[in-house]
Structures are given as C-alpha cells and as structure tokens.
Amino acid sequence: MAKKALITGITGQDGSYLAELLLAKGYEVYGIIRRASTFNTGRLDPIYSDPHAGRTRLFLEYGDLGDASVLARLIGKIQPDEIYNLAAQSHVRVSFDCPEYTGDITGTGAIRLLEAIRETGIRPRYYQASSSEMFGLVQEVPQTETTPFYPRSPYGCAKAFAYWLTVNYRESYGLHASNGILFNHESPRRGETFVTRKITRAVAHIKAGLQEKLYLGNLDSKRDWGYAKEYVEAMWLMLQQEKPDDYVIATNETHSIRECLEVAFEHVGLDWNKYVEIDPRYYRPAEVDLLIGDYSKAKKQLGWEPKTKFRDLIKLMVDSDVQLLKDHREGKIKVTG
C-alpha cells in the first residue's frame, strides 16, 4: 500500500517541489489549500499537465493553519504516514507589517497541527519547516544546529517558537518530529516579492523593454542561497531516519544581494548599475546581515549535500523568467521550474 503524505503549504515553492518528489516515489499526496476567489495552484500545474507525474495520487483539501478543528478532521480522515508543515506567512519584511497574523499562522499554527496529531492518536512522522532567520543577529559563523537563536523579525520569532514546539512534542510525547533549518532556497517558482525572484523577473522585463528601474533595499545583506528543488529532498530524508533530529540545510557559501544583481544582469548583457535604485521603504526595521550555514551534519547523517552553485541558480532563474515572459507575450500558459 502506498504511503500517504500530508503537506501544508503545498501551493508554495517548496510544497510543489515536495509534492512532485513524493509522487515520483509512489506516495499518495494530500495538500491543504486555503479557499480563495481565485485559484492559487499554478505551481502544481506541471503535475496536472504531465500524465506520468502521478496526478491521480494528488488530492487537495480545503483548510488553514488558523483552524484547529479542520486540521484534526483532515488528519483523522487521511491518516497520513508523514506530515510536512510548510505553510506560513513566510515574507520577512511583511512580518513587520503583519506581526500578529505572522505569529498566529507561522507560530501558533504549528501548535494546532501538533495538537491535532496528538489528539487523533495517530503516529505520523512530522517535518517542521524551520528557518535560518531564527539565527538573526548571528552569534557565530557559520551557523550550525547548536548556534543560539537571535531572531530579528516577527517571522524569525514565530519560526523559533514553532521550532521549540516541535522539539517539545518530540521529547514530551515521543513524536517522530524533525526540524529542517533551511537557509534561503530559491527557484523559478519563488514568489515574486522575494528578492532573488524580484531581481530575475525584473531582468527579464528590463531586457524586453517593459521595465525601466528596479527598486531594492539593502544590497549588502549576505545570504546562503541554494536550490529549492534540492532542499525538499532533505526534508524527505529527515523523515526516513530511524530517529528524529534537527538539521541545517544550506550551501556553506554566502553571497550578497549585490552579487545576485551582478550575475543576473550580466547574464543578459546588462550593467545593473544603470537600472537599480535604492528605496528606503524596503529596509527592514532590524536587519539580518550575514547568514551562512554548515550542513555537515546533514551530509554525514542524511547523505545530503547541495549540488547547484549560486551563479548557476541565478542564471537558471533568469532564463526561466525570460522564457516565462516570452510565453506570456505569445499567449501561452506555462509554469516553469
């Protein structure tokens, strides 16, 4: 009998890649989506358009991390073998504007899900999507699983809350619950308000003559950027281990937003200095300046390591956005990635 996996946040970047991975491994995949007046399942289109992608084993259910009763009902109905909690208000800058909502969904949402698991009495393996933003004002470089947290945003605080809840339920109730402390991970499916995708999308539009300027905040922030398609494999590997644990998933390389601009614009033969302007609105009230993760534990215990290099990742995203724009202008409908 096929394993069953339940994914919150299945319509997001990570959720769509994880769904593809699990379907390829023969799982039945159930995703929780929020009811909206417009469909937000575009990232799942490659599954529905590919007859070999296991689309008949993909099921979408309405629900929300803000509704405990629905979570309990779905878990009881589906009886999943694995649960991946990827849903969140995941934009760091927006979390300063919507701190209460971010805390409720990103933080308290994890309690609702963990309690639903406990109350239904089933014993699934649980993955919590934790974040490098928990390190915030970094206490050591590079960051490991033992580096103290010092979050610098409501988002980082909410993720730290969910992290410790996961540890608490593991230790208190014997739940097979693991945290993946994922550093920044990007792809052609990244949301357009996140800085890497904002850059690569702007490059495509500027090259096509459809946009004149790109407005950004702090260009000197440094991040550890990897490829989301590879990072979801680490999530799956964590739940295949005999014992639950917490893992940093990263590349152990750091690059600035300025470097991202250089690679992206250079790839289409443009000088970024001519098109980029600083807008103070994009500065955060408290900035995280340097994130770089040590993934040696994941490599040793999971056999996982990153493969796609930073420059190749940015070029891949630029090429995708150039093609996406071309398809839109030709009247085609296509989701790349």
mmCIF file of C-alpha atoms in Angstrom:
data_model
loop_
_atom_site.group_PDB
_atom_site.id
_atom_site.type_symbol
_atom_site.label_atom_id
_atom_site.label_comp_id
_atom_site.label_asym_id
_atom_site.label_seq_id
_atom_site.Cartn_x
_atom_site.Cartn_y
_atom_site.Cartn_z
ATOM 1 C CA MET A 1 0.000 0.000 0.000
ATOM 2 C CA ALA A 2 1.297 3.457 -0.904
ATOM 3 C CA LYS A 3 2.484 5.754 1.837
ATOM 4 C CA LYS A 4 0.364 8.843 2.477
ATOM 5 C CA ALA A 5 1.863 12.297 2.956
ATOM 6 C CA LEU A 6 0.051 15.451 4.047
ATOM 7 C CA ILE A 7 1.604 18.788 3.038
ATOM 8 C CA THR A 8 0.562 22.180 4.374
ATOM 9 C CA GLY A 9 1.650 24.976 2.047
ATOM 10 C CA ILE A 10 1.507 22.667 -0.974
ATOM 11 C CA THR A 11 0.804 25.563 -3.369
ATOM 12 C CA GLY A 12 4.075 27.287 -2.425
ATOM 13 C CA GLN A 13 7.524 26.881 -3.914
ATOM 14 C CA ASP A 14 8.660 24.109 -1.560
ATOM 15 C CA GLY A 15 5.281 22.412 -1.395
ATOM 16 C CA SER A 16 5.040 21.989 -5.154
ATOM 17 C CA TYR A 17 8.556 20.559 -5.472
ATOM 18 C CA LEU A 18 7.984 18.254 -2.500
ATOM 19 C CA ALA A 19 4.708 17.024 -3.980
ATOM 20 C CA GLU A 20 6.499 16.159 -7.226
ATOM 21 C CA LEU A 21 9.238 14.320 -5.339
ATOM 22 C CA LEU A 22 6.816 12.283 -3.219
ATOM 23 C CA LEU A 23 4.591 11.404 -6.179
ATOM 24 C CA ALA A 24 7.683 10.192 -8.043
ATOM 25 C CA LYS A 25 8.369 7.920 -5.047
ATOM 26 C CA GLY A 26 4.882 6.429 -5.243
ATOM 27 C CA TYR A 27 3.198 8.308 -2.394
ATOM 28 C CA GLU A 28 -0.390 9.417 -2.186
ATOM 29 C CA VAL A 29 -0.061 13.163 -1.577
ATOM 30 C CA TYR A 30 -2.657 15.278 0.194
ATOM 31 C CA GLY A 31 -2.299 19.037 0.249
ATOM 32 C CA ILE A 32 -4.098 21.598 2.389
ATOM 33 C CA ILE A 33 -5.091 24.739 0.488
ATOM 34 C CA ARG A 34 -6.979 27.848 1.568
ATOM 35 C CA ARG A 35 -10.273 28.762 -0.038
ATOM 36 C CA ALA A 36 -9.878 31.833 -2.250
ATOM 37 C CA SER A 37 -11.854 33.542 -5.008
ATOM 38 C CA THR A 38 -9.053 32.771 -7.463
ATOM 39 C CA PHE A 39 -7.073 29.568 -7.945
ATOM 40 C CA ASN A 40 -3.594 29.608 -6.415
ATOM 41 C CA THR A 41 -2.444 26.230 -7.676
ATOM 42 C CA GLY A 42 -0.271 27.388 -10.574
ATOM 43 C CA ARG A 43 2.877 25.804 -9.152
ATOM 44 C CA LEU A 44 1.134 22.419 -9.278
ATOM 45 C CA ASP A 45 0.350 22.728 -12.986
ATOM 46 C CA PRO A 46 3.408 20.646 -14.014
ATOM 47 C CA ILE A 47 1.874 17.734 -12.091
ATOM 48 C CA TYR A 48 -1.548 18.110 -13.684
ATOM 49 C CA SER A 49 -0.127 18.604 -17.180
ATOM 50 C CA ASP A 50 2.227 15.590 -17.040
ATOM 51 C CA PRO A 51 0.442 12.237 -17.485
ATOM 52 C CA HIS A 52 3.382 10.491 -15.787
ATOM 53 C CA ALA A 53 3.560 12.791 -12.741
ATOM 54 C CA GLY A 54 1.152 10.799 -10.590
ATOM 55 C CA ARG A 55 -1.602 13.391 -10.732
ATOM 56 C CA THR A 56 -4.234 10.760 -9.853
ATOM 57 C CA ARG A 57 -2.486 10.365 -6.478
ATOM 58 C CA LEU A 58 -2.631 14.089 -5.649
ATOM 59 C CA PHE A 59 -5.566 15.295 -3.547
ATOM 60 C CA LEU A 60 -6.249 18.863 -2.398
ATOM 61 C CA GLU A 61 -8.284 19.607 0.722
ATOM 62 C CA TYR A 62 -9.553 22.957 1.993
ATOM 63 C CA GLY A 63 -8.132 24.017 5.338
ATOM 64 C CA ASP A 64 -5.999 26.558 7.161
ATOM 65 C CA LEU A 65 -3.440 26.572 9.966
ATOM 66 C CA GLY A 66 -5.728 29.015 11.724
ATOM 67 C CA ASP A 67 -8.483 26.391 12.078
ATOM 68 C CA ALA A 68 -7.627 23.606 14.550
ATOM 69 C CA SER A 69 -10.860 21.665 14.039
ATOM 70 C CA VAL A 70 -10.290 21.329 10.298
ATOM 71 C CA LEU A 71 -6.711 20.152 10.860
ATOM 72 C CA ALA A 72 -7.855 17.463 13.289
ATOM 73 C CA ARG A 73 -10.618 16.348 10.924
ATOM 74 C CA LEU A 74 -8.276 16.084 7.929
ATOM 75 C CA ILE A 75 -5.574 14.220 9.837
ATOM 76 C CA GLY A 76 -8.167 11.790 11.199
ATOM 77 C CA LYS A 77 -9.640 11.269 7.746
ATOM 78 C CA ILE A 78 -6.399 10.928 5.789
ATOM 79 C CA GLN A 79 -4.337 9.028 8.410
ATOM 80 C CA PRO A 80 -1.043 10.218 6.868
ATOM 81 C CA ASP A 81 2.258 8.410 7.381
ATOM 82 C CA GLU A 82 4.160 11.692 7.041
ATOM 83 C CA ILE A 83 3.181 15.320 7.633
ATOM 84 C CA TYR A 84 5.189 18.229 6.241
ATOM 85 C CA ASN A 85 4.335 21.613 7.748
ATOM 86 C CA LEU A 86 5.467 24.113 5.108
ATOM 87 C CA ALA A 87 2.649 26.654 5.455
ATOM 88 C CA ALA A 88 3.460 30.095 6.878
ATOM 89 C CA GLN A 89 3.279 33.813 6.362
ATOM 90 C CA SER A 90 6.791 33.498 5.017
ATOM 91 C CA HIS A 91 7.827 37.003 3.955
ATOM 92 C CA VAL A 92 10.219 38.570 6.479
ATOM 93 C CA ARG A 93 9.542 42.204 5.547
ATOM 94 C CA VAL A 94 5.773 41.665 5.569
ATOM 95 C CA SER A 95 6.027 40.150 9.051
ATOM 96 C CA PHE A 96 6.889 43.617 10.410
ATOM 97 C CA ASP A 97 3.652 44.944 8.894
ATOM 98 C CA CYS A 98 1.544 41.944 9.977
ATOM 99 C CA PRO A 99 3.223 40.673 13.154
ATOM 100 C CA GLU A 100 0.109 39.254 14.820
ATOM 101 C CA TYR A 101 -1.001 37.338 11.736
ATOM 102 C CA THR A 102 2.547 36.054 11.210
ATOM 103 C CA GLY A 103 2.724 34.860 14.812
ATOM 104 C CA ASP A 104 -0.656 33.167 14.558
ATOM 105 C CA ILE A 105 -0.081 31.239 11.328
ATOM 106 C CA THR A 106 3.678 30.695 11.364
ATOM 107 C CA GLY A 107 3.985 30.067 15.116
ATOM 108 C CA THR A 108 0.663 29.106 16.687
ATOM 109 C CA GLY A 109 -0.303 27.230 13.515
ATOM 110 C CA ALA A 110 2.360 24.658 14.415
ATOM 111 C CA ILE A 111 0.704 24.115 17.827
ATOM 112 C CA ARG A 112 -2.645 23.497 16.153
ATOM 113 C CA LEU A 113 -1.104 20.939 13.831
ATOM 114 C CA LEU A 114 0.917 19.168 16.535
ATOM 115 C CA GLU A 115 -2.092 19.080 18.856
ATOM 116 C CA ALA A 116 -4.254 17.678 16.063
ATOM 117 C CA ILE A 117 -1.701 14.880 15.621
ATOM 118 C CA ARG A 118 -1.653 14.177 19.356
ATOM 119 C CA GLU A 119 -5.422 14.245 19.795
ATOM 120 C CA THR A 120 -6.171 11.946 16.860
ATOM 121 C CA GLY A 121 -3.778 9.382 18.341
ATOM 122 C CA ILE A 122 -2.049 8.507 15.075
ATOM 123 C CA ARG A 123 1.753 8.361 14.871
ATOM 124 C CA PRO A 124 2.877 10.063 11.654
ATOM 125 C CA ARG A 125 6.379 11.369 11.121
ATOM 126 C CA TYR A 126 6.373 15.147 11.264
ATOM 127 C CA TYR A 127 8.549 17.712 9.494
ATOM 128 C CA GLN A 128 8.625 21.343 10.635
ATOM 129 C CA ALA A 129 9.929 23.940 8.183
ATOM 130 C CA SER A 130 12.273 25.995 10.326
ATOM 131 C CA SER A 131 14.340 28.890 9.039
ATOM 132 C CA SER A 132 17.796 30.436 9.099
ATOM 133 C CA GLU A 133 16.023 33.676 10.053
ATOM 134 C CA MET A 134 15.898 32.241 13.580
ATOM 135 C CA PHE A 135 19.647 32.970 13.809
ATOM 136 C CA GLY A 136 19.050 36.653 13.002
ATOM 137 C CA LEU A 137 21.816 38.604 14.736
ATOM 138 C CA VAL A 138 24.189 35.704 14.286
ATOM 139 C CA GLN A 139 26.131 34.509 17.324
ATOM 140 C CA GLU A 140 28.690 32.514 15.344
ATOM 141 C CA VAL A 141 29.775 31.980 11.740
ATOM 142 C CA PRO A 142 28.896 29.619 10.158
ATOM 143 C CA GLN A 143 25.639 28.664 11.854
ATOM 144 C CA THR A 144 25.092 25.055 12.979
ATOM 145 C CA GLU A 145 22.378 23.114 14.781
ATOM 146 C CA THR A 146 23.797 24.303 18.129
ATOM 147 C CA THR A 147 24.112 28.018 17.289
ATOM 148 C CA PRO A 148 21.885 30.102 19.628
ATOM 149 C CA PHE A 149 18.880 31.786 18.031
ATOM 150 C CA TYR A 150 18.591 35.580 17.949
ATOM 151 C CA PRO A 151 15.657 36.314 15.604
ATOM 152 C CA ARG A 152 15.378 39.847 14.216
ATOM 153 C CA SER A 153 11.826 39.841 12.828
ATOM 154 C CA PRO A 154 8.343 38.679 13.845
ATOM 155 C CA TYR A 155 8.790 35.941 11.239
ATOM 156 C CA GLY A 156 12.036 34.750 12.823
ATOM 157 C CA CYS A 157 10.439 34.835 16.282
ATOM 158 C CA ALA A 158 7.430 32.821 15.090
ATOM 159 C CA LYS A 159 9.692 30.244 13.441
ATOM 160 C CA ALA A 160 11.753 29.911 16.631
ATOM 161 C CA PHE A 161 8.523 29.315 18.559
ATOM 162 C CA ALA A 162 7.469 26.575 16.121
ATOM 163 C CA TYR A 163 10.960 25.047 16.244
ATOM 164 C CA TRP A 164 10.919 24.642 20.023
ATOM 165 C CA LEU A 165 7.355 23.342 19.956
ATOM 166 C CA THR A 166 8.495 20.607 17.587
ATOM 167 C CA VAL A 167 11.348 19.696 19.939
ATOM 168 C CA ASN A 168 8.940 19.786 22.900
ATOM 169 C CA TYR A 169 6.397 17.429 21.304
ATOM 170 C CA ARG A 170 9.218 15.089 20.288
ATOM 171 C CA GLU A 171 10.539 14.933 23.838
ATOM 172 C CA SER A 172 7.196 15.056 25.671
ATOM 173 C CA TYR A 173 5.111 12.699 23.530
ATOM 174 C CA GLY A 174 7.684 10.630 21.637
ATOM 175 C CA LEU A 175 6.589 12.073 18.303
ATOM 176 C CA HIS A 176 8.909 11.436 15.354
ATOM 177 C CA ALA A 177 9.259 15.178 14.737
ATOM 178 C CA SER A 178 12.191 16.843 12.975
ATOM 179 C CA ASN A 179 13.151 20.432 12.204
ATOM 180 C CA GLY A 180 14.760 21.389 8.928
ATOM 181 C CA ILE A 181 16.608 24.665 9.485
ATOM 182 C CA LEU A 182 16.637 25.674 5.840
ATOM 183 C CA PHE A 183 18.702 28.604 4.692
ATOM 184 C CA ASN A 184 17.480 30.688 1.755
ATOM 185 C CA HIS A 185 16.444 28.492 -1.127
ATOM 186 C CA GLU A 186 15.294 29.790 -4.477
ATOM 187 C CA SER A 187 13.927 28.593 -7.799
ATOM 188 C CA PRO A 188 11.833 29.740 -10.770
ATOM 189 C CA ARG A 189 8.818 29.099 -8.509
ATOM 190 C CA ARG A 190 9.940 31.567 -5.856
ATOM 191 C CA GLY A 191 7.363 34.239 -5.058
ATOM 192 C CA GLU A 192 7.847 37.465 -6.984
ATOM 193 C CA THR A 193 8.168 39.595 -3.831
ATOM 194 C CA PHE A 194 11.270 37.705 -2.638
ATOM 195 C CA VAL A 195 14.474 39.472 -3.588
ATOM 196 C CA THR A 196 16.065 36.875 -5.890
ATOM 197 C CA ARG A 197 12.900 36.392 -7.933
ATOM 198 C CA LYS A 198 12.213 40.118 -7.862
ATOM 199 C CA ILE A 199 15.640 40.593 -9.444
ATOM 200 C CA THR A 200 15.414 37.847 -12.068
ATOM 201 C CA ARG A 201 11.891 38.859 -13.084
ATOM 202 C CA ALA A 202 12.982 42.496 -13.397
ATOM 203 C CA VAL A 203 15.970 41.467 -15.522
ATOM 204 C CA ALA A 204 13.627 39.730 -17.968
ATOM 205 C CA HIS A 205 11.306 42.744 -18.136
ATOM 206 C CA ILE A 206 14.113 45.303 -18.445
ATOM 207 C CA LYS A 207 15.779 43.286 -21.196
ATOM 208 C CA ALA A 208 12.437 43.205 -23.044
ATOM 209 C CA GLY A 209 11.983 46.967 -22.627
ATOM 210 C CA LEU A 210 8.951 46.572 -20.347
ATOM 211 C CA GLN A 211 10.537 47.991 -17.181
ATOM 212 C CA GLU A 212 12.969 50.839 -16.587
ATOM 213 C CA LYS A 213 14.054 50.558 -12.962
ATOM 214 C CA LEU A 214 14.351 48.016 -10.150
ATOM 215 C CA TYR A 215 13.956 49.334 -6.613
ATOM 216 C CA LEU A 216 15.630 47.468 -3.752
ATOM 217 C CA GLY A 217 16.713 47.966 -0.129
ATOM 218 C CA ASN A 218 19.970 46.835 1.489
ATOM 219 C CA LEU A 219 22.284 45.474 -1.220
ATOM 220 C CA ASP A 220 24.948 44.384 1.271
ATOM 221 C CA SER A 221 22.872 41.747 3.073
ATOM 222 C CA LYS A 222 24.510 38.359 2.666
ATOM 223 C CA ARG A 223 22.625 35.089 2.398
ATOM 224 C CA ASP A 224 23.308 31.401 1.909
ATOM 225 C CA TRP A 225 21.303 30.631 -1.252
ATOM 226 C CA GLY A 226 20.509 27.126 -2.513
ATOM 227 C CA TYR A 227 18.140 25.470 -4.962
ATOM 228 C CA ALA A 228 14.702 24.663 -3.518
ATOM 229 C CA LYS A 229 14.277 21.584 -5.697
ATOM 230 C CA GLU A 230 17.248 20.001 -3.925
ATOM 231 C CA TYR A 231 16.231 21.156 -0.453
ATOM 232 C CA VAL A 232 12.896 19.302 -0.465
ATOM 233 C CA GLU A 233 14.827 16.045 -0.820
ATOM 234 C CA ALA A 234 16.477 16.824 2.529
ATOM 235 C CA MET A 235 13.009 17.207 4.074
ATOM 236 C CA TRP A 236 12.052 13.734 2.895
ATOM 237 C CA LEU A 237 15.334 12.210 4.047
ATOM 238 C CA MET A 238 14.792 13.534 7.592
ATOM 239 C CA LEU A 239 11.564 11.565 7.900
ATOM 240 C CA GLN A 240 13.197 8.358 6.651
ATOM 241 C CA GLN A 241 15.623 8.263 9.594
ATOM 242 C CA GLU A 242 15.103 5.863 12.486
ATOM 243 C CA LYS A 243 15.335 8.712 14.994
ATOM 244 C CA PRO A 244 14.029 12.289 14.579
ATOM 245 C CA ASP A 245 16.523 15.149 14.739
ATOM 246 C CA ASP A 246 17.178 18.729 13.644
ATOM 247 C CA TYR A 247 19.313 19.623 10.638
ATOM 248 C CA VAL A 248 20.788 22.721 8.994
ATOM 249 C CA ILE A 249 20.254 22.611 5.218
ATOM 250 C CA ALA A 250 22.493 25.111 3.433
ATOM 251 C CA THR A 251 25.380 25.505 0.970
ATOM 252 C CA ASN A 252 28.046 26.899 3.349
ATOM 253 C CA GLU A 253 28.560 29.771 0.894
ATOM 254 C CA THR A 254 27.385 33.347 1.329
ATOM 255 C CA HIS A 255 26.625 35.911 -1.353
ATOM 256 C CA SER A 256 25.327 39.472 -1.212
ATOM 257 C CA ILE A 257 22.297 40.868 -2.981
ATOM 258 C CA ARG A 258 24.778 42.980 -4.932
ATOM 259 C CA GLU A 259 26.402 39.789 -6.252
ATOM 260 C CA CYS A 260 22.977 38.477 -7.231
ATOM 261 C CA LEU A 261 22.402 41.648 -9.252
ATOM 262 C CA GLU A 262 25.774 41.329 -10.955
ATOM 263 C CA VAL A 263 25.190 37.721 -12.028
ATOM 264 C CA ALA A 264 21.586 38.252 -13.143
ATOM 265 C CA PHE A 265 22.118 41.392 -15.236
ATOM 266 C CA GLU A 266 25.429 40.198 -16.652
ATOM 267 C CA HIS A 267 23.702 37.027 -17.867
ATOM 268 C CA VAL A 268 21.613 39.097 -20.311
ATOM 269 C CA GLY A 269 24.411 41.543 -21.148
ATOM 270 C CA LEU A 270 23.285 44.484 -18.988
ATOM 271 C CA ASP A 271 25.005 46.656 -16.358
ATOM 272 C CA TRP A 272 22.898 46.549 -13.184
ATOM 273 C CA ASN A 273 24.165 49.963 -12.029
ATOM 274 C CA LYS A 274 22.120 51.617 -14.768
ATOM 275 C CA TYR A 275 18.822 50.124 -13.643
ATOM 276 C CA VAL A 276 18.858 49.638 -9.861
ATOM 277 C CA GLU A 277 17.885 52.306 -7.343
ATOM 278 C CA ILE A 278 17.667 52.155 -3.559
ATOM 279 C CA ASP A 279 14.256 52.665 -1.953
ATOM 280 C CA PRO A 280 14.284 53.142 1.855
ATOM 281 C CA ARG A 281 10.842 51.526 2.042
ATOM 282 C CA TYR A 282 12.484 48.155 1.521
ATOM 283 C CA TYR A 283 14.783 48.412 4.523
ATOM 284 C CA ARG A 284 13.776 46.274 7.488
ATOM 285 C CA PRO A 285 13.456 47.830 10.961
ATOM 286 C CA ALA A 286 16.049 45.279 12.125
ATOM 287 C CA GLU A 287 18.357 43.781 9.514
ATOM 288 C CA VAL A 288 19.953 40.348 9.294
ATOM 289 C CA ASP A 289 23.317 40.966 7.677
ATOM 290 C CA LEU A 290 25.076 37.601 7.371
ATOM 291 C CA LEU A 291 23.705 34.075 7.132
ATOM 292 C CA ILE A 292 25.846 31.072 6.216
ATOM 293 C CA GLY A 293 25.013 27.514 7.204
ATOM 294 C CA ASP A 294 27.152 24.471 7.970
ATOM 295 C CA TYR A 295 25.372 21.429 6.501
ATOM 296 C CA SER A 296 27.983 18.873 7.628
ATOM 297 C CA LYS A 297 25.543 17.067 9.954
ATOM 298 C CA ALA A 298 23.040 16.621 7.115
ATOM 299 C CA LYS A 299 25.802 15.330 4.871
ATOM 300 C CA LYS A 300 27.003 12.837 7.485
ATOM 301 C CA GLN A 301 23.626 11.557 8.727
ATOM 302 C CA LEU A 302 21.358 12.043 5.706
ATOM 303 C CA GLY A 303 23.858 11.747 2.871
ATOM 304 C CA TRP A 304 22.582 15.098 1.572
ATOM 305 C CA GLU A 305 24.587 17.931 0.058
ATOM 306 C CA PRO A 306 23.786 20.815 -2.316
ATOM 307 C CA LYS A 307 24.627 20.436 -5.982
ATOM 308 C CA THR A 308 23.600 23.661 -7.736
ATOM 309 C CA LYS A 309 26.010 26.586 -7.322
ATOM 310 C CA PHE A 310 24.871 30.160 -6.704
ATOM 311 C CA ARG A 311 25.768 31.545 -10.145
ATOM 312 C CA ASP A 312 24.101 28.624 -11.906
ATOM 313 C CA LEU A 313 20.969 29.032 -9.777
ATOM 314 C CA ILE A 314 20.598 32.741 -10.594
ATOM 315 C CA LYS A 315 21.192 32.102 -14.308
ATOM 316 C CA LEU A 316 18.605 29.298 -14.223
ATOM 317 C CA MET A 317 16.077 31.693 -12.694
ATOM 318 C CA VAL A 318 16.834 34.451 -15.215
ATOM 319 C CA ASP A 319 16.443 32.035 -18.119
ATOM 320 C CA SER A 320 13.142 30.844 -16.688
ATOM 321 C CA ASP A 321 11.770 34.376 -16.278
ATOM 322 C CA VAL A 322 12.883 35.323 -19.797
ATOM 323 C CA GLN A 323 11.046 32.268 -21.146
ATOM 324 C CA LEU A 324 8.006 32.897 -18.945
ATOM 325 C CA LEU A 325 7.714 36.455 -20.259
ATOM 326 C CA LYS A 326 8.082 35.207 -23.826
ATOM 327 C CA ASP A 327 5.325 32.654 -23.281
ATOM 328 C CA HIS A 328 3.008 35.270 -21.785
ATOM 329 C CA ARG A 329 3.592 37.614 -24.715
ATOM 330 C CA GLU A 330 2.838 34.795 -27.136
ATOM 331 C CA GLY A 331 -0.341 33.935 -25.276
ATOM 332 C CA LYS A 332 0.909 30.645 -23.865
ATOM 333 C CA ILE A 333 0.288 29.476 -20.321
ATOM 334 C CA LYS A 334 3.289 27.855 -18.703
ATOM 335 C CA VAL A 335 4.722 27.324 -15.228
ATOM 336 C CA THR A 336 8.463 26.746 -15.317
ATOM 337 C CA GLY A 337 10.768 25.107 -12.833
#
